[in-house]
Amino acid sequence: MTPADLSRTVLHAVRRAVDEDALRAPVPARVRVERTRPGGSGDYACAVALQLAGPAGLPALEVARILRERVAAEPGVGRVEITGPGFLSFTLDAPAAGDRTVLAAVREQGLAYGYRDALRDEIHQFHHAREVRAAVTAQTVRRLLTAQGARVRTSCAEPPDPDWARLGVTVDAHGTPPVPLTGIRPVPAGATAGELLERLGPDAARWGLLRAAGHDRAALGPELLVQGEANPLFRVRYAHARARALTRGAAALGFTAEAAPYGESPTEPAARGASPAAYAANTGGASPAAYTEPVAHGASPAANTEPAATTAYDAAARPLLDLIADHPGVLLAGARHRAPDRVARQLEAVAHAFFDFHDSCPPLPAGDEKPSAAHRARLAIAEAAGTVLAGGLSLLGIRAPEHL
């Protein structure tokens, strides 16, 4: 992590704290970090907590504590300490260690990656009109809050529309509540559930109802059914399907994902039992036994069985890795602000970054190319992206098919 990377990380933590209402202060345009002076603690330090203390109306030490817990969870940051009146001191992880931690968390938690108990002490009761967008929004906000540990009940002003069930919507009660409850009032859809289901089907209808912010009108036209890049829903689902296809392709070649940066993997796929027939079928005819790495003049063949060891992933993977790492924070912000549209936009960004990464750094070998540590690491990133997309779509109540 460079000083510029760390500066952006701290600035991102400030934005998160403001978005989550933990800090009420203007977000600075930039955060300055400097090398720690001799005798100081950590690798870098910054005074952003002292800068924000006045506008936030809080002691600098309290601002520093708010930021420390958010920066400490970021990939690449090993330790964050508070020194003096409120300086933040950062000790960085070994290169790529933070990325490996994120990828391991995605693999371990699966579709529940980003679920937390941050809101476990909260109880919410939402009330909405007998209107399809309000019903779908309330039900999705309930999912987001429940994923963060909150307890939630929803009620409708009138008996629910029977067609809501086909959109996956249920309510706990209906009628006039005895006490005022928190209202969910997005701009109405201008159509009934039955009409939307007939025109769009459940998945496209839910995406259209949730993609726009609640204060904006929902786009519910035929463009939601277009099978092409111009349709964000198709692009998100296609990215997920492509990630799953990569896993199947790798299995046919006899290798699996490994989150280790290139050169740290201990074994080659050929040693794991990939059959020559399977390899040949997927790489254009070459078999592992017939393939020989080019040998530099004066070097032994054994020295060329793996790429040179490095300590990082492809540079093109950085935007995608950052978005995967950001995903838990996006889910929490979507829950706090009752804003499913934030999750939808996050999925669009992940899909876009996935295709950029996929095109620049193919996770599968081509032609006579031999599967390598680079392919295994790229596959780990692609699989994590697919999991994030599937989990986010699930929270929005939308299917993530493995084939499109």
PDB file of N, CA, C and O in Angstrom, residues 98-168:
ATOM      1  N   GLY A  98      -3.753  -8.327   3.226  1.00  0.00           N
ATOM      2  CA  GLY A  98      -5.131  -7.879   3.409  1.00  0.00           C
ATOM      3  C   GLY A  98      -6.063  -8.442   2.358  1.00  0.00           C
ATOM      4  O   GLY A  98      -7.204  -8.827   2.646  1.00  0.00           O
ATOM      5  N   ASP A  99      -5.570  -8.512   1.111  1.00  0.00           N
ATOM      6  CA  ASP A  99      -6.400  -9.076   0.043  1.00  0.00           C
ATOM      7  C   ASP A  99      -6.707 -10.543   0.316  1.00  0.00           C
ATOM      8  O   ASP A  99      -7.825 -11.010   0.122  1.00  0.00           O
ATOM      9  N   ARG A 100      -5.717 -11.278   0.773  1.00  0.00           N
ATOM     10  CA  ARG A 100      -5.936 -12.686   1.076  1.00  0.00           C
ATOM     11  C   ARG A 100      -6.958 -12.849   2.200  1.00  0.00           C
ATOM     12  O   ARG A 100      -7.781 -13.766   2.178  1.00  0.00           O
ATOM     13  N   THR A 101      -6.921 -11.951   3.174  1.00  0.00           N
ATOM     14  CA  THR A 101      -7.886 -12.018   4.272  1.00  0.00           C
ATOM     15  C   THR A 101      -9.306 -11.816   3.758  1.00  0.00           C
ATOM     16  O   THR A 101     -10.241 -12.520   4.153  1.00  0.00           O
ATOM     17  N   VAL A 102      -9.469 -10.856   2.848  1.00  0.00           N
ATOM     18  CA  VAL A 102     -10.792 -10.590   2.279  1.00  0.00           C
ATOM     19  C   VAL A 102     -11.285 -11.793   1.477  1.00  0.00           C
ATOM     20  O   VAL A 102     -12.415 -12.252   1.629  1.00  0.00           O
ATOM     21  N   LEU A 103     -10.426 -12.326   0.617  1.00  0.00           N
ATOM     22  CA  LEU A 103     -10.832 -13.460  -0.213  1.00  0.00           C
ATOM     23  C   LEU A 103     -11.154 -14.682   0.640  1.00  0.00           C
ATOM     24  O   LEU A 103     -12.094 -15.430   0.345  1.00  0.00           O
ATOM     25  N   ALA A 104     -10.389 -14.878   1.714  1.00  0.00           N
ATOM     26  CA  ALA A 104     -10.672 -15.994   2.614  1.00  0.00           C
ATOM     27  C   ALA A 104     -12.017 -15.799   3.312  1.00  0.00           C
ATOM     28  O   ALA A 104     -12.772 -16.759   3.503  1.00  0.00           O
ATOM     29  N   ALA A 105     -12.338 -14.551   3.679  1.00  0.00           N
ATOM     30  CA  ALA A 105     -13.621 -14.283   4.331  1.00  0.00           C
ATOM     31  C   ALA A 105     -14.784 -14.559   3.388  1.00  0.00           C
ATOM     32  O   ALA A 105     -15.809 -15.118   3.793  1.00  0.00           O
ATOM     33  N   VAL A 106     -14.637 -14.180   2.124  1.00  0.00           N
ATOM     34  CA  VAL A 106     -15.699 -14.434   1.153  1.00  0.00           C
ATOM     35  C   VAL A 106     -15.899 -15.939   0.976  1.00  0.00           C
ATOM     36  O   VAL A 106     -17.032 -16.442   0.967  1.00  0.00           O
ATOM     37  N   ARG A 107     -14.799 -16.656   0.853  1.00  0.00           N
ATOM     38  CA  ARG A 107     -14.897 -18.112   0.671  1.00  0.00           C
ATOM     39  C   ARG A 107     -15.546 -18.765   1.894  1.00  0.00           C
ATOM     40  O   ARG A 107     -16.371 -19.672   1.769  1.00  0.00           O
ATOM     41  N   GLU A 108     -15.184 -18.310   3.078  1.00  0.00           N
ATOM     42  CA  GLU A 108     -15.702 -18.921   4.303  1.00  0.00           C
ATOM     43  C   GLU A 108     -17.178 -18.578   4.542  1.00  0.00           C
ATOM     44  O   GLU A 108     -17.976 -19.436   4.909  1.00  0.00           O
ATOM     45  N   GLN A 109     -17.546 -17.323   4.302  1.00  0.00           N
ATOM     46  CA  GLN A 109     -18.898 -16.875   4.634  1.00  0.00           C
ATOM     47  C   GLN A 109     -19.884 -17.064   3.497  1.00  0.00           C
ATOM     48  O   GLN A 109     -21.103 -17.054   3.718  1.00  0.00           O
ATOM     49  N   GLY A 110     -19.402 -17.216   2.275  1.00  0.00           N
ATOM     50  CA  GLY A 110     -20.290 -17.451   1.147  1.00  0.00           C
ATOM     51  C   GLY A 110     -21.259 -16.300   0.927  1.00  0.00           C
ATOM     52  O   GLY A 110     -20.888 -15.124   1.011  1.00  0.00           O
ATOM     53  N   LEU A 111     -22.523 -16.641   0.662  1.00  0.00           N
ATOM     54  CA  LEU A 111     -23.517 -15.607   0.368  1.00  0.00           C
ATOM     55  C   LEU A 111     -23.752 -14.680   1.548  1.00  0.00           C
ATOM     56  O   LEU A 111     -24.304 -13.588   1.376  1.00  0.00           O
ATOM     57  N   ALA A 112     -23.347 -15.097   2.738  1.00  0.00           N
ATOM     58  CA  ALA A 112     -23.524 -14.261   3.929  1.00  0.00           C
ATOM     59  C   ALA A 112     -22.354 -13.312   4.148  1.00  0.00           C
ATOM     60  O   ALA A 112     -22.302 -12.647   5.193  1.00  0.00           O
ATOM     61  N   TYR A 113     -21.423 -13.217   3.197  1.00  0.00           N
ATOM     62  CA  TYR A 113     -20.324 -12.268   3.338  1.00  0.00           C
ATOM     63  C   TYR A 113     -20.886 -10.856   3.455  1.00  0.00           C
ATOM     64  O   TYR A 113     -21.677 -10.412   2.624  1.00  0.00           O
ATOM     65  N   GLY A 114     -20.491 -10.162   4.489  1.00  0.00           N
ATOM     66  CA  GLY A 114     -21.006  -8.818   4.743  1.00  0.00           C
ATOM     67  C   GLY A 114     -22.089  -8.782   5.803  1.00  0.00           C
ATOM     68  O   GLY A 114     -22.457  -7.705   6.270  1.00  0.00           O
ATOM     69  N   TYR A 115     -22.603  -9.957   6.193  1.00  0.00           N
ATOM     70  CA  TYR A 115     -23.571  -9.992   7.286  1.00  0.00           C
ATOM     71  C   TYR A 115     -22.827  -9.741   8.598  1.00  0.00           C
ATOM     72  O   TYR A 115     -21.732 -10.250   8.818  1.00  0.00           O
ATOM     73  N   ARG A 116     -23.440  -8.965   9.476  1.00  0.00           N
ATOM     74  CA  ARG A 116     -22.817  -8.611  10.748  1.00  0.00           C
ATOM     75  C   ARG A 116     -23.870  -8.578  11.839  1.00  0.00           C
ATOM     76  O   ARG A 116     -25.064  -8.791  11.576  1.00  0.00           O
ATOM     77  N   ASP A 117     -23.440  -8.254  13.032  1.00  0.00           N
ATOM     78  CA  ASP A 117     -24.400  -8.027  14.122  1.00  0.00           C
ATOM     79  C   ASP A 117     -24.298  -6.586  14.618  1.00  0.00           C
ATOM     80  O   ASP A 117     -24.582  -6.281  15.761  1.00  0.00           O
ATOM     81  N   ALA A 118     -23.883  -5.693  13.717  1.00  0.00           N
ATOM     82  CA  ALA A 118     -23.669  -4.293  14.100  1.00  0.00           C
ATOM     83  C   ALA A 118     -24.940  -3.628  14.606  1.00  0.00           C
ATOM     84  O   ALA A 118     -24.885  -2.685  15.394  1.00  0.00           O
ATOM     85  N   LEU A 119     -26.114  -4.109  14.152  1.00  0.00           N
ATOM     86  CA  LEU A 119     -27.387  -3.484  14.544  1.00  0.00           C
ATOM     87  C   LEU A 119     -28.202  -4.409  15.441  1.00  0.00           C
ATOM     88  O   LEU A 119     -29.427  -4.321  15.487  1.00  0.00           O
ATOM     89  N   ARG A 120     -27.521  -5.285  16.157  1.00  0.00           N
ATOM     90  CA  ARG A 120     -28.231  -6.303  16.947  1.00  0.00           C
ATOM     91  C   ARG A 120     -29.112  -5.713  18.044  1.00  0.00           C
ATOM     92  O   ARG A 120     -30.041  -6.374  18.500  1.00  0.00           O
ATOM     93  N   ASP A 121     -28.833  -4.507  18.463  1.00  0.00           N
ATOM     94  CA  ASP A 121     -29.625  -3.889  19.538  1.00  0.00           C
ATOM     95  C   ASP A 121     -30.810  -3.076  19.010  1.00  0.00           C
ATOM     96  O   ASP A 121     -31.533  -2.453  19.797  1.00  0.00           O
ATOM     97  N   GLU A 122     -31.006  -3.078  17.689  1.00  0.00           N
ATOM     98  CA  GLU A 122     -32.062  -2.244  17.112  1.00  0.00           C
ATOM     99  C   GLU A 122     -33.320  -3.053  16.810  1.00  0.00           C
ATOM    100  O   GLU A 122     -33.251  -4.211  16.397  1.00  0.00           O
ATOM    101  N   ILE A 123     -34.464  -2.419  17.032  1.00  0.00           N
ATOM    102  CA  ILE A 123     -35.769  -2.992  16.697  1.00  0.00           C
ATOM    103  C   ILE A 123     -36.494  -1.973  15.822  1.00  0.00           C
ATOM    104  O   ILE A 123     -36.584  -0.789  16.181  1.00  0.00           O
ATOM    105  N   HIS A 124     -36.989  -2.410  14.675  1.00  0.00           N
ATOM    106  CA  HIS A 124     -37.657  -1.507  13.735  1.00  0.00           C
ATOM    107  C   HIS A 124     -39.058  -2.031  13.424  1.00  0.00           C
ATOM    108  O   HIS A 124     -39.257  -3.238  13.277  1.00  0.00           O
ATOM    109  N   GLN A 125     -39.979  -1.105  13.273  1.00  0.00           N
ATOM    110  CA  GLN A 125     -41.331  -1.434  12.823  1.00  0.00           C
ATOM    111  C   GLN A 125     -41.693  -0.474  11.694  1.00  0.00           C
ATOM    112  O   GLN A 125     -41.784   0.731  11.910  1.00  0.00           O
ATOM    113  N   PHE A 126     -41.876  -1.015  10.510  1.00  0.00           N
ATOM    114  CA  PHE A 126     -42.154  -0.211   9.322  1.00  0.00           C
ATOM    115  C   PHE A 126     -43.609  -0.389   8.890  1.00  0.00           C
ATOM    116  O   PHE A 126     -44.192  -1.474   9.022  1.00  0.00           O
ATOM    117  N   HIS A 127     -44.145   0.690   8.355  1.00  0.00           N
ATOM    118  CA  HIS A 127     -45.533   0.680   7.880  1.00  0.00           C
ATOM    119  C   HIS A 127     -45.557   1.291   6.485  1.00  0.00           C
ATOM    120  O   HIS A 127     -44.843   2.268   6.214  1.00  0.00           O
ATOM    121  N   HIS A 128     -46.337   0.704   5.580  1.00  0.00           N
ATOM    122  CA  HIS A 128     -46.382   1.219   4.217  1.00  0.00           C
ATOM    123  C   HIS A 128     -47.783   1.104   3.636  1.00  0.00           C
ATOM    124  O   HIS A 128     -48.649   0.366   4.156  1.00  0.00           O
ATOM    125  N   ALA A 129     -48.003   1.841   2.566  1.00  0.00           N
ATOM    126  CA  ALA A 129     -49.301   1.821   1.891  1.00  0.00           C
ATOM    127  C   ALA A 129     -49.448   0.528   1.085  1.00  0.00           C
ATOM    128  O   ALA A 129     -48.495  -0.227   0.876  1.00  0.00           O
ATOM    129  N   ARG A 130     -50.664   0.302   0.614  1.00  0.00           N
ATOM    130  CA  ARG A 130     -50.918  -0.856  -0.257  1.00  0.00           C
ATOM    131  C   ARG A 130     -50.488  -0.496  -1.679  1.00  0.00           C
ATOM    132  O   ARG A 130     -51.301  -0.278  -2.567  1.00  0.00           O
ATOM    133  N   GLU A 131     -49.183  -0.429  -1.862  1.00  0.00           N
ATOM    134  CA  GLU A 131     -48.589  -0.014  -3.132  1.00  0.00           C
ATOM    135  C   GLU A 131     -47.348  -0.868  -3.347  1.00  0.00           C
ATOM    136  O   GLU A 131     -46.554  -1.089  -2.429  1.00  0.00           O
ATOM    137  N   VAL A 132     -47.143  -1.351  -4.572  1.00  0.00           N
ATOM    138  CA  VAL A 132     -46.157  -2.394  -4.806  1.00  0.00           C
ATOM    139  C   VAL A 132     -44.719  -1.936  -4.539  1.00  0.00           C
ATOM    140  O   VAL A 132     -43.917  -2.685  -3.968  1.00  0.00           O
ATOM    141  N   ARG A 133     -44.364  -0.721  -4.914  1.00  0.00           N
ATOM    142  CA  ARG A 133     -42.981  -0.303  -4.684  1.00  0.00           C
ATOM    143  C   ARG A 133     -42.709  -0.136  -3.200  1.00  0.00           C
ATOM    144  O   ARG A 133     -41.634  -0.513  -2.708  1.00  0.00           O
ATOM    145  N   ALA A 134     -43.666   0.400  -2.466  1.00  0.00           N
ATOM    146  CA  ALA A 134     -43.505   0.531  -1.018  1.00  0.00           C
ATOM    147  C   ALA A 134     -43.371  -0.840  -0.373  1.00  0.00           C
ATOM    148  O   ALA A 134     -42.544  -1.043   0.527  1.00  0.00           O
ATOM    149  N   ALA A 135     -44.159  -1.796  -0.833  1.00  0.00           N
ATOM    150  CA  ALA A 135     -44.117  -3.138  -0.253  1.00  0.00           C
ATOM    151  C   ALA A 135     -42.785  -3.816  -0.520  1.00  0.00           C
ATOM    152  O   ALA A 135     -42.175  -4.415   0.383  1.00  0.00           O
ATOM    153  N   VAL A 136     -42.294  -3.751  -1.760  1.00  0.00           N
ATOM    154  CA  VAL A 136     -41.019  -4.391  -2.113  1.00  0.00           C
ATOM    155  C   VAL A 136     -39.863  -3.697  -1.396  1.00  0.00           C
ATOM    156  O   VAL A 136     -38.938  -4.346  -0.895  1.00  0.00           O
ATOM    157  N   THR A 137     -39.914  -2.368  -1.314  1.00  0.00           N
ATOM    158  CA  THR A 137     -38.850  -1.631  -0.625  1.00  0.00           C
ATOM    159  C   THR A 137     -38.820  -1.986   0.854  1.00  0.00           C
ATOM    160  O   THR A 137     -37.742  -2.253   1.416  1.00  0.00           O
ATOM    161  N   ALA A 138     -39.985  -2.009   1.500  1.00  0.00           N
ATOM    162  CA  ALA A 138     -40.033  -2.331   2.929  1.00  0.00           C
ATOM    163  C   ALA A 138     -39.503  -3.734   3.196  1.00  0.00           C
ATOM    164  O   ALA A 138     -38.744  -3.962   4.154  1.00  0.00           O
ATOM    165  N   GLN A 139     -39.900  -4.672   2.352  1.00  0.00           N
ATOM    166  CA  GLN A 139     -39.440  -6.052   2.549  1.00  0.00           C
ATOM    167  C   GLN A 139     -37.931  -6.172   2.344  1.00  0.00           C
ATOM    168  O   GLN A 139     -37.250  -6.911   3.060  1.00  0.00           O
ATOM    169  N   THR A 140     -37.370  -5.415   1.393  1.00  0.00           N
ATOM    170  CA  THR A 140     -35.932  -5.478   1.135  1.00  0.00           C
ATOM    171  C   THR A 140     -35.153  -4.776   2.243  1.00  0.00           C
ATOM    172  O   THR A 140     -34.087  -5.252   2.665  1.00  0.00           O
ATOM    173  N   VAL A 141     -35.663  -3.653   2.729  1.00  0.00           N
ATOM    174  CA  VAL A 141     -35.030  -2.980   3.867  1.00  0.00           C
ATOM    175  C   VAL A 141     -35.018  -3.919   5.067  1.00  0.00           C
ATOM    176  O   VAL A 141     -34.028  -3.992   5.824  1.00  0.00           O
ATOM    177  N   ARG A 142     -36.098  -4.659   5.231  1.00  0.00           N
ATOM    178  CA  ARG A 142     -36.135  -5.643   6.318  1.00  0.00           C
ATOM    179  C   ARG A 142     -35.016  -6.666   6.156  1.00  0.00           C
ATOM    180  O   ARG A 142     -34.334  -7.016   7.126  1.00  0.00           O
ATOM    181  N   ARG A 143     -34.817  -7.165   4.952  1.00  0.00           N
ATOM    182  CA  ARG A 143     -33.738  -8.124   4.715  1.00  0.00           C
ATOM    183  C   ARG A 143     -32.375  -7.528   5.054  1.00  0.00           C
ATOM    184  O   ARG A 143     -31.532  -8.185   5.655  1.00  0.00           O
ATOM    185  N   LEU A 144     -32.139  -6.293   4.612  1.00  0.00           N
ATOM    186  CA  LEU A 144     -30.850  -5.656   4.856  1.00  0.00           C
ATOM    187  C   LEU A 144     -30.597  -5.472   6.352  1.00  0.00           C
ATOM    188  O   LEU A 144     -29.495  -5.733   6.846  1.00  0.00           O
ATOM    189  N   LEU A 145     -31.610  -5.019   7.075  1.00  0.00           N
ATOM    190  CA  LEU A 145     -31.456  -4.804   8.511  1.00  0.00           C
ATOM    191  C   LEU A 145     -31.270  -6.120   9.250  1.00  0.00           C
ATOM    192  O   LEU A 145     -30.447  -6.231  10.162  1.00  0.00           O
ATOM    193  N   THR A 146     -32.030  -7.136   8.861  1.00  0.00           N
ATOM    194  CA  THR A 146     -31.900  -8.447   9.507  1.00  0.00           C
ATOM    195  C   THR A 146     -30.506  -9.015   9.293  1.00  0.00           C
ATOM    196  O   THR A 146     -29.929  -9.647  10.182  1.00  0.00           O
ATOM    197  N   ALA A 147     -29.926  -8.769   8.105  1.00  0.00           N
ATOM    198  CA  ALA A 147     -28.568  -9.248   7.823  1.00  0.00           C
ATOM    199  C   ALA A 147     -27.536  -8.568   8.713  1.00  0.00           C
ATOM    200  O   ALA A 147     -26.414  -9.068   8.858  1.00  0.00           O
ATOM    201  N   GLN A 148     -27.900  -7.434   9.313  1.00  0.00           N
ATOM    202  CA  GLN A 148     -27.003  -6.730  10.225  1.00  0.00           C
ATOM    203  C   GLN A 148     -27.383  -6.959  11.684  1.00  0.00           C
ATOM    204  O   GLN A 148     -26.892  -6.258  12.568  1.00  0.00           O
ATOM    205  N   GLY A 149     -28.277  -7.917  11.923  1.00  0.00           N
ATOM    206  CA  GLY A 149     -28.611  -8.302  13.290  1.00  0.00           C
ATOM    207  C   GLY A 149     -29.817  -7.641  13.895  1.00  0.00           C
ATOM    208  O   GLY A 149     -30.193  -7.951  15.037  1.00  0.00           O
ATOM    209  N   ALA A 150     -30.481  -6.719  13.183  1.00  0.00           N
ATOM    210  CA  ALA A 150     -31.645  -6.017  13.734  1.00  0.00           C
ATOM    211  C   ALA A 150     -32.881  -6.913  13.703  1.00  0.00           C
ATOM    212  O   ALA A 150     -32.953  -7.884  12.948  1.00  0.00           O
ATOM    213  N   ARG A 151     -33.871  -6.561  14.521  1.00  0.00           N
ATOM    214  CA  ARG A 151     -35.176  -7.224  14.500  1.00  0.00           C
ATOM    215  C   ARG A 151     -36.177  -6.274  13.844  1.00  0.00           C
ATOM    216  O   ARG A 151     -36.237  -5.093  14.200  1.00  0.00           O
ATOM    217  N   VAL A 152     -36.957  -6.796  12.908  1.00  0.00           N
ATOM    218  CA  VAL A 152     -37.797  -5.938  12.066  1.00  0.00           C
ATOM    219  C   VAL A 152     -39.170  -6.572  11.878  1.00  0.00           C
ATOM    220  O   VAL A 152     -39.290  -7.783  11.677  1.00  0.00           O
ATOM    221  N   ARG A 153     -40.201  -5.715  11.925  1.00  0.00           N
ATOM    222  CA  ARG A 153     -41.559  -6.109  11.563  1.00  0.00           C
ATOM    223  C   ARG A 153     -42.094  -5.103  10.550  1.00  0.00           C
ATOM    224  O   ARG A 153     -41.736  -3.919  10.580  1.00  0.00           O
ATOM    225  N   THR A 154     -42.934  -5.576   9.635  1.00  0.00           N
ATOM    226  CA  THR A 154     -43.545  -4.686   8.646  1.00  0.00           C
ATOM    227  C   THR A 154     -45.048  -4.853   8.680  1.00  0.00           C
ATOM    228  O   THR A 154     -45.572  -5.945   8.961  1.00  0.00           O
ATOM    229  N   SER A 155     -45.740  -3.769   8.396  1.00  0.00           N
ATOM    230  CA  SER A 155     -47.204  -3.817   8.314  1.00  0.00           C
ATOM    231  C   SER A 155     -47.671  -2.962   7.151  1.00  0.00           C
ATOM    232  O   SER A 155     -46.969  -2.053   6.702  1.00  0.00           O
ATOM    233  N   CYS A 156     -48.869  -3.263   6.671  1.00  0.00           N
ATOM    234  CA  CYS A 156     -49.450  -2.567   5.521  1.00  0.00           C
ATOM    235  C   CYS A 156     -50.754  -1.903   5.946  1.00  0.00           C
ATOM    236  O   CYS A 156     -51.477  -2.416   6.817  1.00  0.00           O
ATOM    237  N   ALA A 157     -51.055  -0.777   5.333  1.00  0.00           N
ATOM    238  CA  ALA A 157     -52.265  -0.031   5.707  1.00  0.00           C
ATOM    239  C   ALA A 157     -53.541  -0.811   5.400  1.00  0.00           C
ATOM    240  O   ALA A 157     -54.574  -0.609   6.050  1.00  0.00           O
ATOM    241  N   GLU A 158     -53.502  -1.700   4.411  1.00  0.00           N
ATOM    242  CA  GLU A 158     -54.663  -2.485   4.003  1.00  0.00           C
ATOM    243  C   GLU A 158     -54.236  -3.920   3.777  1.00  0.00           C
ATOM    244  O   GLU A 158     -53.042  -4.217   3.774  1.00  0.00           O
ATOM    245  N   PRO A 159     -55.181  -4.823   3.561  1.00  0.00           N
ATOM    246  CA  PRO A 159     -54.782  -6.204   3.245  1.00  0.00           C
ATOM    247  C   PRO A 159     -53.862  -6.227   2.038  1.00  0.00           C
ATOM    248  O   PRO A 159     -54.085  -5.521   1.053  1.00  0.00           O
ATOM    249  N   PRO A 160     -52.789  -7.012   2.076  1.00  0.00           N
ATOM    250  CA  PRO A 160     -51.807  -7.008   0.975  1.00  0.00           C
ATOM    251  C   PRO A 160     -52.400  -7.531  -0.327  1.00  0.00           C
ATOM    252  O   PRO A 160     -53.304  -8.364  -0.333  1.00  0.00           O
ATOM    253  N   ASP A 161     -51.876  -7.031  -1.425  1.00  0.00           N
ATOM    254  CA  ASP A 161     -52.239  -7.503  -2.757  1.00  0.00           C
ATOM    255  C   ASP A 161     -51.793  -8.966  -2.886  1.00  0.00           C
ATOM    256  O   ASP A 161     -50.621  -9.281  -2.633  1.00  0.00           O
ATOM    257  N   PRO A 162     -52.671  -9.878  -3.285  1.00  0.00           N
ATOM    258  CA  PRO A 162     -52.261 -11.289  -3.423  1.00  0.00           C
ATOM    259  C   PRO A 162     -51.075 -11.481  -4.373  1.00  0.00           C
ATOM    260  O   PRO A 162     -50.300 -12.429  -4.204  1.00  0.00           O
ATOM    261  N   ASP A 163     -50.921 -10.599  -5.359  1.00  0.00           N
ATOM    262  CA  ASP A 163     -49.811 -10.738  -6.302  1.00  0.00           C
ATOM    263  C   ASP A 163     -48.454 -10.422  -5.676  1.00  0.00           C
ATOM    264  O   ASP A 163     -47.407 -10.752  -6.253  1.00  0.00           O
ATOM    265  N   TRP A 164     -48.466  -9.785  -4.518  1.00  0.00           N
ATOM    266  CA  TRP A 164     -47.184  -9.474  -3.878  1.00  0.00           C
ATOM    267  C   TRP A 164     -46.400 -10.745  -3.546  1.00  0.00           C
ATOM    268  O   TRP A 164     -45.171 -10.739  -3.572  1.00  0.00           O
ATOM    269  N   ALA A 165     -47.120 -11.820  -3.245  1.00  0.00           N
ATOM    270  CA  ALA A 165     -46.441 -13.071  -2.902  1.00  0.00           C
ATOM    271  C   ALA A 165     -45.563 -13.547  -4.049  1.00  0.00           C
ATOM    272  O   ALA A 165     -44.504 -14.143  -3.827  1.00  0.00           O
ATOM    273  N   ARG A 166     -45.976 -13.285  -5.290  1.00  0.00           N
ATOM    274  CA  ARG A 166     -45.180 -13.697  -6.451  1.00  0.00           C
ATOM    275  C   ARG A 166     -43.912 -12.856  -6.580  1.00  0.00           C
ATOM    276  O   ARG A 166     -42.977 -13.231  -7.300  1.00  0.00           O
ATOM    277  N   LEU A 167     -43.868 -11.741  -5.885  1.00  0.00           N
ATOM    278  CA  LEU A 167     -42.665 -10.908  -5.820  1.00  0.00           C
ATOM    279  C   LEU A 167     -41.859 -11.195  -4.553  1.00  0.00           C
ATOM    280  O   LEU A 167     -40.880 -10.505  -4.266  1.00  0.00           O
ATOM    281  N   GLY A 168     -42.294 -12.183  -3.787  1.00  0.00           N
ATOM    282  CA  GLY A 168     -41.587 -12.554  -2.569  1.00  0.00           C
ATOM    283  C   GLY A 168     -41.876 -11.662  -1.386  1.00  0.00           C
ATOM    284  O   GLY A 168     -41.106 -11.656  -0.417  1.00  0.00           O
TER     285      GLY A 168
END
